[in-house]
């Protein structure tokens, strides 16, 4: 069997992901744990926080994650690479160095990758459509090079803001790969495969029933799900697996689902370092929860880098819900839904939707049909509101059903959320200048 | 036969785009799905729930079909008027719960409501 040039674990797949899988990976002896913690919109609250306080704007969960992970990673010589710097990687690096000191870990070298914030370069950005309002922020997707440079210069922790998720992984492999674009493309493919953590190892996955299919995971297994690791070879191929002793499902089917996840054209997946082609990828079962991945090809560097811009639209989306329970709950819910729509008759169909949760509120016209009585049902109103007063009207109308609607309206809850729009733009690579800032514990 | 009896799937999103991936359990299932799930047949059904055109990518080496709807989620998943956030994670059942039926007129796609 070929010897890997590095072993990379995926310890988190979104900002709120579990803390413990990364600790298990670090203890298993991987070279680096990557924590992917920054969705497009996760940046918005971070940008707002930094505006109010120049020392804020990084993921507030860093402390909780690193108090658990740092001691194990430090003891095992495992690097940590994460985009949990969000809108302020420089402040995050200082915070991490301070945290390490408090924990008695000295000499920890933390590199912040800055330069993804391109809000001051708007003349150089081509937006797909006119933003139409002042931008809350603009962040370019950086590639793996500044991260790999930081690791080459001895960083124990690399903390970034907006970078391509796959670059968090390919950065760990870059200097150990054969010098070819296809090898780097392979490492980018590995990163894409691993970036959602447990979604590669049996999470959000229903096996096809029938002979040869793995049994569905049990509650205990979902609760303890192992997160994936990749043994990356010099040619960019990799062996995908789980840390020893952790439950999960890694087979060609789970790998294929994740390879194609959120990819538009599988033969032209543009990342900041290379455009990659997944159409010739092969997954080969090597054993229990061990799959070999090969065949990712490079189509050369992309002409431009992608920028995510954020526009704050006025108003809110209001979500409000109420429960009917007991005999006849279904028909009382139907009547209440109709009554609510009548109360909101001056709202356009585009701006308000009344659903019955339990009767096709998710898949709607293509839902399974509802048969028979149900013990309870929720009536839900979603509305696009021009301002806070309109949002209050929605909540008030739902509450008024407890006095003036069908019997037993109960358990009301509501949530008002801002209307943030993400706008894609493109910028030429020469206008982007990433830099490293160092902190030491 | 229900699509979900012969394929596994996953839904994702990016901006306004909804993407639906099906992986067939074997080669005959892949051929069957490739023949049945044409964009022309799917679009009118999917448009009962989400708007816009359907593009299809075929990946025979992976026994996978990828369906991309670039305008399905106007304003992105946070702008959707659906109960709670991220309804699109369940959108793969828009495909998994369709059934393939052949009759005198040829192959048809049947929705869960029509299957009754």
Short mmCIF file of C-alpha atoms in Angstrom, two decimals, chain A residues 82-333:
data_model
loop_
_atom_site.label_atom_id
_atom_site.label_comp_id
_atom_site.label_asym_id
_atom_site.label_seq_id
_atom_site.Cartn_x
_atom_site.Cartn_y
_atom_site.Cartn_z
CA UNK A 82 -9.70 26.82 10.64
CA UNK A 83 -11.67 29.66 9.12
CA UNK A 84 -13.16 30.45 12.54
CA UNK A 85 -11.38 33.81 12.36
CA UNK A 86 -14.50 34.90 10.43
CA UNK A 87 -14.41 38.71 10.00
CA UNK A 88 -11.40 39.22 12.28
CA UNK A 89 -8.69 36.52 12.02
CA UNK A 90 -6.04 38.86 13.47
CA UNK A 91 -7.99 39.36 16.71
CA UNK A 92 -8.79 35.62 16.74
CA UNK A 93 -5.08 34.75 16.60
CA UNK A 94 -4.32 37.04 19.55
CA UNK A 95 -7.22 35.53 21.47
CA UNK A 96 -5.98 31.98 20.75
CA UNK A 97 -2.43 32.82 21.90
CA UNK A 98 -3.85 34.29 25.11
CA UNK A 99 -6.09 31.26 25.63
CA UNK A 100 -3.12 28.90 25.15
CA UNK A 101 -1.09 30.84 27.74
CA UNK A 102 -3.97 30.60 30.21
CA UNK A 103 -4.06 26.85 29.59
CA UNK A 104 -0.33 26.55 30.28
CA UNK A 105 0.68 25.92 26.67
CA UNK A 106 3.64 28.13 25.83
CA UNK A 107 5.36 28.72 22.51
CA UNK A 108 2.24 27.98 20.44
CA UNK A 109 2.61 29.76 17.09
CA UNK A 110 -0.62 31.10 15.67
CA UNK A 111 -0.79 32.57 12.15
CA UNK A 112 -3.67 34.76 11.05
CA UNK A 113 -4.35 34.92 7.32
CA UNK A 114 -5.71 38.36 6.44
CA UNK A 115 -6.57 39.99 3.14
CA UNK A 116 -9.90 38.39 2.31
CA UNK A 117 -11.75 41.57 3.29
CA UNK A 118 -11.98 43.48 0.00
CA UNK A 119 -14.65 45.99 1.02
CA UNK A 120 -12.21 48.80 0.14
CA UNK A 121 -11.59 47.44 -3.40
CA UNK A 122 -15.08 47.78 -4.80
CA UNK A 123 -14.00 49.52 -8.01
CA UNK A 124 -12.12 46.29 -8.84
CA UNK A 125 -15.09 43.98 -8.17
CA UNK A 126 -17.55 42.97 -10.88
CA UNK A 127 -20.89 42.14 -9.23
CA UNK A 128 -23.30 39.80 -11.01
CA UNK A 129 -25.97 42.44 -10.45
CA UNK A 130 -26.11 45.93 -9.03
CA UNK A 131 -26.05 45.65 -5.21
CA UNK A 132 -28.71 48.40 -5.13
CA UNK A 133 -27.84 49.30 -1.54
CA UNK A 134 -24.68 49.92 0.49
CA UNK A 135 -22.76 46.71 1.13
CA UNK A 136 -22.40 45.42 4.66
CA UNK A 137 -19.12 43.79 3.60
CA UNK A 138 -17.26 42.05 0.78
CA UNK A 139 -14.93 39.07 1.24
CA UNK A 140 -12.95 37.26 -1.45
CA UNK A 141 -12.42 33.50 -1.32
CA UNK A 142 -8.68 33.01 -0.79
CA UNK A 143 -6.82 29.90 -1.94
CA UNK A 144 -4.46 27.59 -0.06
CA UNK A 145 -1.14 29.40 -0.56
CA UNK A 146 -1.05 31.80 2.42
CA UNK A 147 -2.22 28.97 4.70
CA UNK A 148 0.39 26.56 3.34
CA UNK A 149 3.05 29.26 3.72
CA UNK A 150 2.05 29.68 7.38
CA UNK A 151 2.35 25.93 7.97
CA UNK A 152 5.74 25.88 6.20
CA UNK A 153 6.90 28.67 8.54
CA UNK A 154 5.95 26.61 11.57
CA UNK A 155 2.41 27.61 12.48
CA UNK A 156 0.73 25.31 15.00
CA UNK A 157 -2.62 27.00 14.40
CA UNK A 158 -3.69 28.75 11.19
CA UNK A 159 -6.74 30.96 11.56
CA UNK A 160 -8.41 32.53 8.55
CA UNK A 161 -11.48 34.40 7.46
CA UNK A 162 -13.03 33.72 4.08
CA UNK A 163 -11.06 31.08 2.17
CA UNK A 164 -12.36 28.32 -0.07
CA UNK A 165 -13.39 25.51 2.29
CA UNK A 166 -11.37 22.99 0.28
CA UNK A 167 -8.26 25.22 0.58
CA UNK A 168 -8.22 24.65 4.36
CA UNK A 169 -7.34 21.04 3.50
CA UNK A 170 -5.21 21.43 0.36
CA UNK A 171 -3.02 23.88 2.34
CA UNK A 172 -1.95 21.02 4.62
CA UNK A 173 -0.97 18.86 1.62
CA UNK A 174 0.50 21.45 -0.79
CA UNK A 175 4.20 21.13 0.04
CA UNK A 176 4.10 17.35 0.27
CA UNK A 177 2.47 16.67 -3.10
CA UNK A 178 4.20 15.80 -6.36
CA UNK A 179 4.68 19.06 -8.26
CA UNK A 180 1.74 18.73 -10.63
CA UNK A 181 -1.58 20.51 -11.00
CA UNK A 182 -3.44 17.19 -10.95
CA UNK A 183 -1.94 16.35 -7.56
CA UNK A 184 -3.11 19.69 -6.14
CA UNK A 185 -6.48 19.16 -7.82
CA UNK A 186 -6.67 15.83 -5.99
CA UNK A 187 -6.00 17.52 -2.65
CA UNK A 188 -8.68 20.12 -3.44
CA UNK A 189 -11.05 17.24 -4.18
CA UNK A 190 -10.16 15.68 -0.83
CA UNK A 191 -10.92 18.99 0.86
CA UNK A 192 -14.26 19.29 -0.90
CA UNK A 193 -15.12 15.74 0.18
CA UNK A 194 -14.21 16.31 3.84
CA UNK A 195 -15.37 19.87 4.42
CA UNK A 196 -18.83 18.92 5.73
CA UNK A 197 -17.50 16.59 8.43
CA UNK A 198 -20.09 13.99 9.43
CA UNK A 199 -22.02 14.37 6.20
CA UNK A 200 -19.31 12.19 4.61
CA UNK A 201 -19.40 9.47 7.25
CA UNK A 202 -23.06 8.52 7.41
CA UNK A 203 -24.72 11.72 8.58
CA UNK A 204 -27.65 13.04 6.53
CA UNK A 205 -27.63 9.71 4.68
CA UNK A 206 -30.25 7.05 4.20
CA UNK A 207 -28.89 3.79 2.77
CA UNK A 208 -30.90 2.24 -0.08
CA UNK A 209 -32.90 -0.60 1.41
CA UNK A 210 -32.07 -4.07 0.13
CA UNK A 211 -29.36 -6.67 -0.03
CA UNK A 212 -25.81 -5.45 0.44
CA UNK A 213 -26.80 -2.11 1.96
CA UNK A 214 -25.32 -1.15 5.32
CA UNK A 215 -27.90 -1.01 8.12
CA UNK A 216 -28.98 2.52 9.06
CA UNK A 217 -26.96 3.99 11.92
CA UNK A 218 -28.47 3.71 15.38
CA UNK A 219 -29.20 6.63 17.70
CA UNK A 220 -26.07 5.77 19.70
CA UNK A 221 -23.99 5.76 16.50
CA UNK A 222 -25.34 9.11 15.28
CA UNK A 223 -24.60 10.56 18.70
CA UNK A 224 -20.98 9.34 18.56
CA UNK A 225 -20.48 9.66 14.79
CA UNK A 226 -16.83 9.61 13.71
CA UNK A 227 -15.73 12.47 11.47
CA UNK A 228 -13.66 11.71 8.38
CA UNK A 229 -9.94 11.63 7.79
CA UNK A 230 -7.99 11.36 4.54
CA UNK A 231 -4.60 9.76 4.01
CA UNK A 232 -3.38 11.87 1.09
CA UNK A 233 -0.88 10.37 -1.38
CA UNK A 234 1.76 12.31 -3.31
CA UNK A 235 -0.27 12.08 -6.54
CA UNK A 236 -3.32 13.68 -4.88
CA UNK A 237 -5.27 10.45 -4.54
CA UNK A 238 -6.40 9.58 -1.03
CA UNK A 239 -7.75 6.94 1.26
CA UNK A 240 -10.84 8.14 3.11
CA UNK A 241 -11.69 6.64 6.48
CA UNK A 242 -12.71 7.05 10.11
CA UNK A 243 -10.66 7.32 13.30
CA UNK A 244 -10.32 3.91 15.01
CA UNK A 245 -13.27 2.92 17.18
CA UNK A 246 -15.74 5.49 15.85
CA UNK A 247 -19.02 4.55 14.18
CA UNK A 248 -20.04 5.70 10.73
CA UNK A 249 -20.49 4.69 7.10
CA UNK A 250 -17.79 5.44 4.53
CA UNK A 251 -18.45 3.68 1.25
CA UNK A 252 -18.42 4.65 -2.44
CA UNK A 253 -22.05 5.76 -2.19
CA UNK A 254 -21.58 8.18 0.73
CA UNK A 255 -18.43 9.50 -0.95
CA UNK A 256 -20.19 10.06 -4.29
CA UNK A 257 -23.06 11.94 -2.63
CA UNK A 258 -20.64 14.26 -0.87
CA UNK A 259 -18.35 14.73 -3.90
CA UNK A 260 -21.26 16.14 -5.91
CA UNK A 261 -22.83 18.08 -3.00
CA UNK A 262 -23.31 21.78 -3.79
CA UNK A 263 -21.28 21.49 -6.97
CA UNK A 264 -22.86 23.01 -10.06
CA UNK A 265 -21.05 21.57 -13.10
CA UNK A 266 -19.06 18.55 -11.82
CA UNK A 267 -16.60 18.85 -14.70
CA UNK A 268 -15.86 22.52 -13.91
CA UNK A 269 -15.66 23.21 -10.18
CA UNK A 270 -13.95 26.58 -9.79
CA UNK A 271 -11.81 27.11 -6.68
CA UNK A 272 -9.32 29.96 -6.06
CA UNK A 273 -6.29 27.76 -6.85
CA UNK A 274 -7.57 25.58 -9.68
CA UNK A 275 -10.66 24.72 -11.64
CA UNK A 276 -11.12 21.01 -10.99
CA UNK A 277 -12.91 18.27 -12.88
CA UNK A 278 -14.74 15.64 -10.79
CA UNK A 279 -16.28 13.78 -13.74
CA UNK A 280 -13.54 11.14 -13.84
CA UNK A 281 -13.37 10.46 -10.09
CA UNK A 282 -13.37 6.84 -8.98
CA UNK A 283 -14.20 5.52 -5.51
CA UNK A 284 -12.96 2.05 -4.70
CA UNK A 285 -13.83 0.13 -1.53
CA UNK A 286 -10.64 -0.96 0.22
CA UNK A 287 -12.29 -2.46 3.29
CA UNK A 288 -14.67 -1.63 6.09
CA UNK A 289 -15.19 2.15 6.03
CA UNK A 290 -12.12 2.61 3.82
CA UNK A 291 -12.46 4.07 0.33
CA UNK A 292 -9.80 5.07 -2.17
CA UNK A 293 -10.48 8.27 -4.13
CA UNK A 294 -8.65 9.04 -7.37
CA UNK A 295 -9.11 10.71 -10.73
CA UNK A 296 -9.61 14.40 -9.88
CA UNK A 297 -8.15 16.46 -12.75
CA UNK A 298 -7.04 20.06 -13.01
CA UNK A 299 -8.38 22.42 -15.64
CA UNK A 300 -5.85 25.14 -14.76
CA UNK A 301 -6.11 28.26 -12.59
CA UNK A 302 -9.39 30.19 -12.61
CA UNK A 303 -9.42 33.55 -14.43
CA UNK A 304 -10.96 35.39 -11.45
CA UNK A 305 -11.61 34.94 -7.75
CA UNK A 306 -15.12 34.84 -6.29
CA UNK A 307 -16.26 37.53 -3.87
CA UNK A 308 -19.20 37.25 -1.48
CA UNK A 309 -20.92 40.59 -0.90
CA UNK A 310 -23.59 41.15 1.73
CA UNK A 311 -26.52 43.50 1.32
CA UNK A 312 -28.82 44.39 4.19
CA UNK A 313 -32.37 44.62 2.82
CA UNK A 314 -34.84 46.58 4.93
CA UNK A 315 -37.40 44.61 6.91
CA UNK A 316 -37.65 41.11 8.32
CA UNK A 317 -38.89 37.61 7.73
CA UNK A 318 -41.29 36.66 10.50
CA UNK A 319 -41.90 33.02 11.42
CA UNK A 320 -44.72 32.31 13.85
CA UNK A 321 -46.24 28.99 14.86
CA UNK A 322 -49.10 27.64 17.02
CA UNK A 323 -50.16 24.08 17.98
CA UNK A 324 -53.51 22.34 17.97
CA UNK A 325 -53.70 19.10 19.97
CA UNK A 326 -56.30 16.53 21.02
CA UNK A 327 -59.17 14.90 19.10
CA UNK A 328 -59.95 16.80 15.91
CA UNK A 329 -56.58 18.60 15.88
CA UNK A 330 -56.24 18.16 12.14
CA UNK A 331 -59.54 19.82 11.22
CA UNK A 332 -59.11 22.61 13.78
CA UNK A 333 -55.67 23.28 12.26
#
